[in-house]
PDB file of C-alpha atoms and ligand atoms in Angstrom:
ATOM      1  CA  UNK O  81     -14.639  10.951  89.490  1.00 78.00           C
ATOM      2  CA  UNK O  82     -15.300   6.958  89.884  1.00 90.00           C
ATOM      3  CA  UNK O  83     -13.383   4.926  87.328  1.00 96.00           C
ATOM      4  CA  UNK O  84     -15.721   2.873  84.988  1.00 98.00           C
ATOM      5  CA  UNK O  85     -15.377  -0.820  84.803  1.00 98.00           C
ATOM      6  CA  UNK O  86     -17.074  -2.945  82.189  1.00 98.00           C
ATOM      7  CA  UNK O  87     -17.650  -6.751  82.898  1.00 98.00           C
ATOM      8  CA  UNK O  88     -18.319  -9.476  80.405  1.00 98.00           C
ATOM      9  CA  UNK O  89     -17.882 -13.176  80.605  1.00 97.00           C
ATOM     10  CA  UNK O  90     -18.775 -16.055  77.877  1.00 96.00           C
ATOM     11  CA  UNK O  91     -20.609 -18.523  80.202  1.00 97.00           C
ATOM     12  CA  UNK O  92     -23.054 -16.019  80.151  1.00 97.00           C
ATOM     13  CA  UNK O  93     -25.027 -13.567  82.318  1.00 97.00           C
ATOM     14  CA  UNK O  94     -26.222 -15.474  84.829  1.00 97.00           C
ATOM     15  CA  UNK O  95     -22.965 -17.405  85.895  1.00 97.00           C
ATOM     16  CA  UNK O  96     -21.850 -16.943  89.263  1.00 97.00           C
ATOM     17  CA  UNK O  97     -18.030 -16.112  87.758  1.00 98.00           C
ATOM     18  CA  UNK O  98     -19.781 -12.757  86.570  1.00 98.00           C
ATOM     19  CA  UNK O  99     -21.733 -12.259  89.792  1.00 98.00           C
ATOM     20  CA  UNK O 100     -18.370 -12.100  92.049  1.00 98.00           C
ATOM     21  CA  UNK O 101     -16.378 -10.755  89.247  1.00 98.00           C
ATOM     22  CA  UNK O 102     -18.859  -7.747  89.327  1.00 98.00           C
ATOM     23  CA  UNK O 103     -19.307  -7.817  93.444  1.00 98.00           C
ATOM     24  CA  UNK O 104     -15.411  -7.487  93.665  1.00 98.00           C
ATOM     25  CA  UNK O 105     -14.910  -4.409  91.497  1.00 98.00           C
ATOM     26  CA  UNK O 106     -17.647  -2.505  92.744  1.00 98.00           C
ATOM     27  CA  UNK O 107     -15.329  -1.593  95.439  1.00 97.00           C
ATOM     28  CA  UNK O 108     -13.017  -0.031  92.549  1.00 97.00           C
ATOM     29  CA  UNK O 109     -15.313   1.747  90.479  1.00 97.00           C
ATOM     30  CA  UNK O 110     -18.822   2.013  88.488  1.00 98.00           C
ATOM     31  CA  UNK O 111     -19.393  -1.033  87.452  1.00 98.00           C
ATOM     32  CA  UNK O 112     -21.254  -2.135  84.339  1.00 98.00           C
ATOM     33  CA  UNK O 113     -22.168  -5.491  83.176  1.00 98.00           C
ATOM     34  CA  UNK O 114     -22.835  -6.684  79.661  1.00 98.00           C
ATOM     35  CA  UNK O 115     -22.841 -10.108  79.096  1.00 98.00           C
ATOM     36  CA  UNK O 116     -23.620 -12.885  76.756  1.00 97.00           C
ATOM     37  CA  UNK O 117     -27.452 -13.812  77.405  1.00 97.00           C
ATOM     38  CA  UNK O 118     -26.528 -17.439  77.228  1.00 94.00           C
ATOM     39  CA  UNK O 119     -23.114 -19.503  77.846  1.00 93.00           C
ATOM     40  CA  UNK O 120     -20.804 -18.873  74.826  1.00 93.00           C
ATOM     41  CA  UNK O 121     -17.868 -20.669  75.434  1.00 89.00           C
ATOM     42  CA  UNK O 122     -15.287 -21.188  73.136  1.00 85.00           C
ATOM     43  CA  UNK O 123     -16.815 -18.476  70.957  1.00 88.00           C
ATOM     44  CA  UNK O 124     -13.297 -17.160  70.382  1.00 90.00           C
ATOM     45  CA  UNK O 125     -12.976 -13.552  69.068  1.00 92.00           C
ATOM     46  CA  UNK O 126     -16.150 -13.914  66.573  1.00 90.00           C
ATOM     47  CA  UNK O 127     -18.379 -10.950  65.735  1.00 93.00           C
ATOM     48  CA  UNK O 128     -21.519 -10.904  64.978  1.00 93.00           C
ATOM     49  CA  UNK O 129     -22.415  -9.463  61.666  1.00 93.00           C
ATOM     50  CA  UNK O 130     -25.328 -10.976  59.728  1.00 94.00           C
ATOM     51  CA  UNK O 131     -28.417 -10.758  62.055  1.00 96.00           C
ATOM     52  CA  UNK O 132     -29.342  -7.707  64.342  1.00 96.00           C
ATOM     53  CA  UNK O 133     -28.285  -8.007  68.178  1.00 96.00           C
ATOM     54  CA  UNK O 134     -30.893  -7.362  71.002  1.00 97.00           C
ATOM     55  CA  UNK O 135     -30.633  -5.835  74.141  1.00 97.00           C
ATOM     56  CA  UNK O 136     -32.178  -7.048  77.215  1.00 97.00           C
ATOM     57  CA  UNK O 137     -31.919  -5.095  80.700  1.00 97.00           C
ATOM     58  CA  UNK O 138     -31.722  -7.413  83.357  1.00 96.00           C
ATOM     59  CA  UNK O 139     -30.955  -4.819  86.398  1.00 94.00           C
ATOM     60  CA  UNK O 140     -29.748  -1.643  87.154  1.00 93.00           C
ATOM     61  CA  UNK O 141     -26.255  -1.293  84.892  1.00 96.00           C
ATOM     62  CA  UNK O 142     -26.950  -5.236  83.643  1.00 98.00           C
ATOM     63  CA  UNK O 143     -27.220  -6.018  80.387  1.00 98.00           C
ATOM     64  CA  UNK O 144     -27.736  -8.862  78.099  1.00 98.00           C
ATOM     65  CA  UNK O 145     -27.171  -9.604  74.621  1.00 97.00           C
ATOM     66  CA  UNK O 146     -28.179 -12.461  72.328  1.00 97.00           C
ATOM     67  CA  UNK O 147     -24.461 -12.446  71.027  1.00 97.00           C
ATOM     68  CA  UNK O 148     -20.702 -13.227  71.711  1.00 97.00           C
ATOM     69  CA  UNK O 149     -18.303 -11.524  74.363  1.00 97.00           C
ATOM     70  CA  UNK O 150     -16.739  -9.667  71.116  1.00 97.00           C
ATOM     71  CA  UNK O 151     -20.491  -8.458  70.324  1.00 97.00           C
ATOM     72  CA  UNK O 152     -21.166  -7.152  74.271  1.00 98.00           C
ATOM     73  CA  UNK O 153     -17.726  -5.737  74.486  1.00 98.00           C
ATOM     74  CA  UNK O 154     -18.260  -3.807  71.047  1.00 97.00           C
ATOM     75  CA  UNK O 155     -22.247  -2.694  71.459  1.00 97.00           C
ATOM     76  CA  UNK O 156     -21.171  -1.616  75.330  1.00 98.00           C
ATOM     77  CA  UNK O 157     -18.535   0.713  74.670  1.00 98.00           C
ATOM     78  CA  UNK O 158     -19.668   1.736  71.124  1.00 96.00           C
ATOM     79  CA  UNK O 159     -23.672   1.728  71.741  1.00 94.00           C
ATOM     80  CA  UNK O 160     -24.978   1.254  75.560  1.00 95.00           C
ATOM     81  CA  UNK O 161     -22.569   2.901  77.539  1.00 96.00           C
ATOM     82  CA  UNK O 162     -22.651   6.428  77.809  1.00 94.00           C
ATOM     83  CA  UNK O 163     -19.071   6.959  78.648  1.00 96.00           C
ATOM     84  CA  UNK O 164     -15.849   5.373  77.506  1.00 97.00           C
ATOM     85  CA  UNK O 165     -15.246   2.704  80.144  1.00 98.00           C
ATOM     86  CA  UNK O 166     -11.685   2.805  81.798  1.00 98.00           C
ATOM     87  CA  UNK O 167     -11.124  -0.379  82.194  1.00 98.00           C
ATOM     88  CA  UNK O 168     -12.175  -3.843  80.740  1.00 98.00           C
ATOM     89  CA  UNK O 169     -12.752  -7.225  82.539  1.00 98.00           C
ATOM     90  CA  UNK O 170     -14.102 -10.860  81.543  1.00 98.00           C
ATOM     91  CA  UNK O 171     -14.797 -13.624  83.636  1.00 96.00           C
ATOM     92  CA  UNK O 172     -14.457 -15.589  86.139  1.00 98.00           C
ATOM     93  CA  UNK O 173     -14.380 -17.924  84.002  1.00 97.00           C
ATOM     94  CA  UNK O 174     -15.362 -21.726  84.631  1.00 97.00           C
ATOM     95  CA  UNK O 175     -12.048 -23.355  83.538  1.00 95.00           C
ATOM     96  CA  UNK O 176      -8.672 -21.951  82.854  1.00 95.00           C
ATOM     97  CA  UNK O 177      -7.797 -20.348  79.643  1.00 95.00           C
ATOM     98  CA  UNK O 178      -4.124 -21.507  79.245  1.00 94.00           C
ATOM     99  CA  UNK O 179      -1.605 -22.218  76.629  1.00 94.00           C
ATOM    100  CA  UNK O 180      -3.365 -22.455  73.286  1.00 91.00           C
ATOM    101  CA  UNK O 181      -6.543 -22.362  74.706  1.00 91.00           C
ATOM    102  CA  UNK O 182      -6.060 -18.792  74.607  1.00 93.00           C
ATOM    103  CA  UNK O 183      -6.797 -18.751  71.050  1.00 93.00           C
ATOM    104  CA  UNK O 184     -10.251 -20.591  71.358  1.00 92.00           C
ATOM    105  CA  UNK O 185     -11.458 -18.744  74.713  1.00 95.00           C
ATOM    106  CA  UNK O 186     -14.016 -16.523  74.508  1.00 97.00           C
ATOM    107  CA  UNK O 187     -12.905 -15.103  78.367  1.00 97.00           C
ATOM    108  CA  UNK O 188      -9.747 -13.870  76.446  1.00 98.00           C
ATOM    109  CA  UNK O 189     -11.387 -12.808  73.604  1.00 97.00           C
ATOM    110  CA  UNK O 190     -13.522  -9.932  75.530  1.00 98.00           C
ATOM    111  CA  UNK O 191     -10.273  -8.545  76.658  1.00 98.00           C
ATOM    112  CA  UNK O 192      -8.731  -8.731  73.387  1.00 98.00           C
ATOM    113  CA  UNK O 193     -11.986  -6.659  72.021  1.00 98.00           C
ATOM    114  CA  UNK O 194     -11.423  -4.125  75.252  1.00 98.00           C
ATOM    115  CA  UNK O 195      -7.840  -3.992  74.039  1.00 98.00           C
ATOM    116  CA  UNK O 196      -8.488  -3.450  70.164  1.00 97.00           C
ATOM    117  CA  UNK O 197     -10.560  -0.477  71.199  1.00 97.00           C
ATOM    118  CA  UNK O 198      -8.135   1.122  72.758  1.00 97.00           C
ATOM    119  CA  UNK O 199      -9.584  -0.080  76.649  1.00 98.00           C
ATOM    120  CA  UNK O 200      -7.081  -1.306  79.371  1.00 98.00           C
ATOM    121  CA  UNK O 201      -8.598  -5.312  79.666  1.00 98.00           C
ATOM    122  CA  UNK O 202      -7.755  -8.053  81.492  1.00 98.00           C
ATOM    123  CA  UNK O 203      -9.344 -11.505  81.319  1.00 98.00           C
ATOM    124  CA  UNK O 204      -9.368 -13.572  84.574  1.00 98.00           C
ATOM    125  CA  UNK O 205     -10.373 -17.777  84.490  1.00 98.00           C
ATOM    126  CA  UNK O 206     -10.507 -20.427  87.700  1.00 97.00           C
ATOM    127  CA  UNK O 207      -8.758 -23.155  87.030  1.00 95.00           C
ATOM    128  CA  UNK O 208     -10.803 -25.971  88.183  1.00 91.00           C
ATOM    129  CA  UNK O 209     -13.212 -28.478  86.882  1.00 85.00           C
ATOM    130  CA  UNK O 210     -16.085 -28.924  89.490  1.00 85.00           C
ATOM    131  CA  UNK O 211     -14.692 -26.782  92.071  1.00 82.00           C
ATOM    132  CA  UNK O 212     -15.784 -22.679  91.484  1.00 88.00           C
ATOM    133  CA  UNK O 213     -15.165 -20.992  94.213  1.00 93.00           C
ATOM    134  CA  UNK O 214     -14.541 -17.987  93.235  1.00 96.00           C
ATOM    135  CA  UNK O 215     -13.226 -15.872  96.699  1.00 95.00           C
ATOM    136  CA  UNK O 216      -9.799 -15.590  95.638  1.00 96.00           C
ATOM    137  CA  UNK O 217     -10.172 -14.927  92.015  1.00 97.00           C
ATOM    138  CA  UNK O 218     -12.756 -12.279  92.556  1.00 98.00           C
ATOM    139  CA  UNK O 219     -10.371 -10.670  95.492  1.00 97.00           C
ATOM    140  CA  UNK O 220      -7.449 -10.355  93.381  1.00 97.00           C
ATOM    141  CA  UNK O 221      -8.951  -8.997  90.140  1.00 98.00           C
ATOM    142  CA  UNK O 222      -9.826  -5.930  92.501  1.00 98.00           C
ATOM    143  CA  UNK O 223      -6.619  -6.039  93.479  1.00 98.00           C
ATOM    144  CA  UNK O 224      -5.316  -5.620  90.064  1.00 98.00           C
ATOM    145  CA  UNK O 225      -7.618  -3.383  88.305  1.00 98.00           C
ATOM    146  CA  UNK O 226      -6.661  -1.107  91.047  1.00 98.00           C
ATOM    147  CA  UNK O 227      -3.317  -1.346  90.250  1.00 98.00           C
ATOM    148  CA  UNK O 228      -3.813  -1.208  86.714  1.00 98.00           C
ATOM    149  CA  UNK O 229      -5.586   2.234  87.180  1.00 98.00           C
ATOM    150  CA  UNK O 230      -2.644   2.954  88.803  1.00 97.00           C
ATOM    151  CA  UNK O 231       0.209   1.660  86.428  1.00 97.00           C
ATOM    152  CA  UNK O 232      -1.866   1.388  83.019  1.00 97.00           C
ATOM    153  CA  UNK O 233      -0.555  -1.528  80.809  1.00 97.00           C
ATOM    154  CA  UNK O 234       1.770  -1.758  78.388  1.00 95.00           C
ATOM    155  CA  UNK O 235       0.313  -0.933  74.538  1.00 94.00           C
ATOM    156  CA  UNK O 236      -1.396  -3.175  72.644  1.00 96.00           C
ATOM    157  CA  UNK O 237      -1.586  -6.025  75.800  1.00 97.00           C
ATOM    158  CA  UNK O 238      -3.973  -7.825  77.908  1.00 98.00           C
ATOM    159  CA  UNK O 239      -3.523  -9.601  80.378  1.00 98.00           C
ATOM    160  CA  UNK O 240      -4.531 -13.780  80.727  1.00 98.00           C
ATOM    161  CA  UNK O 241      -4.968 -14.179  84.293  1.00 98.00           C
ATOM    162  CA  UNK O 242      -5.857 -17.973  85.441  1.00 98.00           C
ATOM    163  CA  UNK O 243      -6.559 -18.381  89.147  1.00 98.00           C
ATOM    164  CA  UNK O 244      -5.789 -21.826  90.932  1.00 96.00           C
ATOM    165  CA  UNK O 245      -8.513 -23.560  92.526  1.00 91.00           C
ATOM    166  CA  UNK O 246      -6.558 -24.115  95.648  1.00 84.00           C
ATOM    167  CA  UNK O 247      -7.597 -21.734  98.557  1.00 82.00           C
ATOM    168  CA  UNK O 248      -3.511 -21.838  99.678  1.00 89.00           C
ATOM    169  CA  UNK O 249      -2.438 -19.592  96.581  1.00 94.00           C
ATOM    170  CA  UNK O 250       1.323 -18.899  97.184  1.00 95.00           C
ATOM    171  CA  UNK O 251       1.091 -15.712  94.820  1.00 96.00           C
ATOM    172  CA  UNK O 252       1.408 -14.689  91.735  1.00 98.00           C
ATOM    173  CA  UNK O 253       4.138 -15.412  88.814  1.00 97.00           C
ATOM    174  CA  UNK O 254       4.252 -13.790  85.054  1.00 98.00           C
ATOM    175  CA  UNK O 255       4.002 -16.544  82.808  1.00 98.00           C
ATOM    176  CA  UNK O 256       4.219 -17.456  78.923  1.00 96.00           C
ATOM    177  CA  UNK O 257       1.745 -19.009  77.226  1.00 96.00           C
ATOM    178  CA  UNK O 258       2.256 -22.689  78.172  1.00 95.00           C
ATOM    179  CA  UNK O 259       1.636 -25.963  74.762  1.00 91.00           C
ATOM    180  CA  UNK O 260      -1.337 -28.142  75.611  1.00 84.00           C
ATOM    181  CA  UNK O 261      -0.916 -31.252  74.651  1.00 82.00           C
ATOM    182  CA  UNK O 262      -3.565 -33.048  72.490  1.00 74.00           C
ATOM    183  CA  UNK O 263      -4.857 -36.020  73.450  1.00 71.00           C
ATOM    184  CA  UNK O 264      -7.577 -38.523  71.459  1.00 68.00           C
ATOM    185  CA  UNK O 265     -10.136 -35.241  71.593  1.00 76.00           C
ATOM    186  CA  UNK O 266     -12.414 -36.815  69.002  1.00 85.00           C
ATOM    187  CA  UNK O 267     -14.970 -39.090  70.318  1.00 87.00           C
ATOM    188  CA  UNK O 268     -16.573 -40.804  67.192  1.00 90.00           C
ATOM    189  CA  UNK O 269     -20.381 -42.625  68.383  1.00 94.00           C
ATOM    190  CA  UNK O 270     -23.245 -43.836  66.620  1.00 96.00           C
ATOM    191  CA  UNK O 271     -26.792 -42.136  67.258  1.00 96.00           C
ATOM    192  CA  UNK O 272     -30.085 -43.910  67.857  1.00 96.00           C
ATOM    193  CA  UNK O 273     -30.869 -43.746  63.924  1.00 97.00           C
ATOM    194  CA  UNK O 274     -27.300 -45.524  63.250  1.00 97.00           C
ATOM    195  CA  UNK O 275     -25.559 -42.593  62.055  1.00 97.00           C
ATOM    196  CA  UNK O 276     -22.188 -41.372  63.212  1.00 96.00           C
ATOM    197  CA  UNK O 277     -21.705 -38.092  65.141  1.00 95.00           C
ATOM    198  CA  UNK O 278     -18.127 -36.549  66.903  1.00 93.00           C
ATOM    199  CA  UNK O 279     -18.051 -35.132  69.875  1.00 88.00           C
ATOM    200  CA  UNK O 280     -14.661 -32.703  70.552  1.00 84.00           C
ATOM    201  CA  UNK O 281     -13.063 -32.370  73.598  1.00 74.00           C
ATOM    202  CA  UNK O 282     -13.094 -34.188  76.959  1.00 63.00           C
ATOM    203  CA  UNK O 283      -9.970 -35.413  77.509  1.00 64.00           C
ATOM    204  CA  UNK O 284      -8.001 -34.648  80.339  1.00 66.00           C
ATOM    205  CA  UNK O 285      -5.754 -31.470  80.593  1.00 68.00           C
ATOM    206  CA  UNK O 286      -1.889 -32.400  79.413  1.00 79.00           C
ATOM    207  CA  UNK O 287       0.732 -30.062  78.784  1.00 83.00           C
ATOM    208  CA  UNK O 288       4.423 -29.703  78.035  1.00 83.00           C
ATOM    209  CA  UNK O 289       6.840 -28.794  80.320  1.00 78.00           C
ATOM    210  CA  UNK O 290       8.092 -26.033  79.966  1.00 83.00           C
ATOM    211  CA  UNK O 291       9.617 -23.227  82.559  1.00 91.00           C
ATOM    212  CA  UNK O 292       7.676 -20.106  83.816  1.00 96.00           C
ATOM    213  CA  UNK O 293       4.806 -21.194  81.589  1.00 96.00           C
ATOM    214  CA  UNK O 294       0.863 -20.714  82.841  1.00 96.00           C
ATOM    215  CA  UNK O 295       0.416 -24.201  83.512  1.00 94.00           C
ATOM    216  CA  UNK O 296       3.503 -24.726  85.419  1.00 95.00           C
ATOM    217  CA  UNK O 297       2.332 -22.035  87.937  1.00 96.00           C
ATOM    218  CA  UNK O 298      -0.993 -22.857  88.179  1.00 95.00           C
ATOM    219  CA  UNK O 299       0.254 -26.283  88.635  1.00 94.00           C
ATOM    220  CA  UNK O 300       2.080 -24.802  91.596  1.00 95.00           C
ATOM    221  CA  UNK O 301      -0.596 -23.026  93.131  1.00 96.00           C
ATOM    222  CA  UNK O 302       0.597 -19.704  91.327  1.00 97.00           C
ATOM    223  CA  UNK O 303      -1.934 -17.240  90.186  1.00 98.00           C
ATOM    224  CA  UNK O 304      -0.348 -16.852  86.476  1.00 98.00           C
ATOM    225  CA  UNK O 305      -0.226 -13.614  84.212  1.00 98.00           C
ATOM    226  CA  UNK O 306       0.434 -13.727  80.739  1.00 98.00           C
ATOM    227  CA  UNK O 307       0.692 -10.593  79.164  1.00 98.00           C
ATOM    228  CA  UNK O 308      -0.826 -11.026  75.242  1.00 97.00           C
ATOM    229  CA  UNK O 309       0.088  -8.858  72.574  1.00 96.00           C
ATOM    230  CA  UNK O 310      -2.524  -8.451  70.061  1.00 94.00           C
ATOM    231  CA  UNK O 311       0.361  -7.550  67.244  1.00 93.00           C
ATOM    232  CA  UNK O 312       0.598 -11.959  66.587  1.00 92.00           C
ATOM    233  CA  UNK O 313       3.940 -11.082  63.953  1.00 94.00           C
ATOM    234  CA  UNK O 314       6.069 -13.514  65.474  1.00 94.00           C
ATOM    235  CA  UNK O 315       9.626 -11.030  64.539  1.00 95.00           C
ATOM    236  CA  UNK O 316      12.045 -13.587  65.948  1.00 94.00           C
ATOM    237  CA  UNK O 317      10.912 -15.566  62.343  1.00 96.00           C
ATOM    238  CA  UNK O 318      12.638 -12.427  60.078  1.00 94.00           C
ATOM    239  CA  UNK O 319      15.685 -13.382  59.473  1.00 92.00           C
ATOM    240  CA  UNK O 320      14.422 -16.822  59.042  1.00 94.00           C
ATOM    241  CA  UNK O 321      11.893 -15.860  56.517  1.00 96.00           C
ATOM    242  CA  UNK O 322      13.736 -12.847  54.896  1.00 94.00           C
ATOM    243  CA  UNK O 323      16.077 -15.543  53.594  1.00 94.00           C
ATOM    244  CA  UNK O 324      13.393 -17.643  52.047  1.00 95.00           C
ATOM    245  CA  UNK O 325      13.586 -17.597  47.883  1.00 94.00           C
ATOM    246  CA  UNK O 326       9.799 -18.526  46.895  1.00 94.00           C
TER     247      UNK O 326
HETATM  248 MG1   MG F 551     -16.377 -20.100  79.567  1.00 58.64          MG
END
């Protein structure tokens, strides 16, 4: 029997990530899209819980919902699909998803949802600005599902796959989550009625150096994978801690 793929995204049904992202794996299984209606971006891993969600059918095995990549992820395999879906996938993103961003990305977030439900996920992002070609990206997340239906992954982990722009990609490395570095992120401006609004974000992409870390391979022309664990204990801190006298 045909494996079962679900697809997601959070810039939203009708971004052209989502399109080749779903062309791709149709050559590995049944695929089934549910996606964010609209782009939700940085939407992190929030649910929705205090209004109803609706449903809209855009095509055969499309759908969109008027909520977050957590919401589609959790009303697909827990409402709309029919079967339990072998295998979960978000993106391709616009924009990587490295180092902390991780914890803000939406992208990631599907996967972690995929993950928490017991679901073998990955998450896969371009790396680019103005640039979104997505060949390669779309290519090699074929290329891994299939091996992940092959291999499985290990318990309790997704994987954070960010895809150079560069159509020369030298391979792949397994990375750690890289440290962004933050700039001035806060624009502060007046508006036309003289009162004073922020604006976050926009500076350019910094990050520390640091060996074998997402950025330094996508820096390299590297596709990177981080493996996530969803269990965020940090364990190395025990001993530390256990020795604490509050
Ligand atoms: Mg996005």
């Amino acid at each position: 029997m045909k494996s079962l793929i679900l697809v997601s995204n959070d810039d939203g049904i009708h971004s052209e990530g989502i399109k080749a992202l779903a062309r791709a794996l149709k050559r590995v299984g049944d695929v089934f899209v549910v996606a964010p209606d609209r782009e939700r971006s940085a939407a992190s891993h929030s649910l929705t819980l205090h209004r109803p969600l609706r449903v809209e059918k855009h095509g055969p095995n499309v759908y969109a919902i008027d909520g977050t990549p957590t919401d589609c992820i959790n009303l697909a395999v827990n409402g709309i699909l029919k079967k339990r879906p072998d295998l979960v996938v978000s993106g391709i993103n616009k924009g990587g998803n490295l180092g902390d961003d991780v914890t803000y990305s939406g992208t990631v977030s599907a996967a972690m949802e995929g993950t928490l439900l017991g679901i073998p996920s990955f998450a896969i992002s371009l790396v680019s600005r103005d640039n979104f070609n997505f060949k390669i990206a779309a290519r090699f997340a074929a290329k891994l599902a299939r091996y992940i239906f092959k291999k499985g992954l290990p318990k309790d982990t997704l994987l954070n796959v960010n895809v150079p722009e560069d159509v020369n990609v030298k391979g792949y490395r397994i990375t750690k989550q890289g440290k962004r570095v933050y700039g001035d992120a806060v624009v502060e401006k007046i508006d036309p009625r003289g009162k004073k609004y922020y604006w976050i974000g926009g500076d350019i992409l910094r990050w520390e150096a640091g060996k074998d870390t997402d950025f330094e391979a996508t820096a390299n022309n590297f596709i990177s994978i981080t493996p996530v664990h969803l269990d965020m204990t940090n364990y190395a801190s025990f001993r530390e801690l256990h020795n604490w006298k509050i």
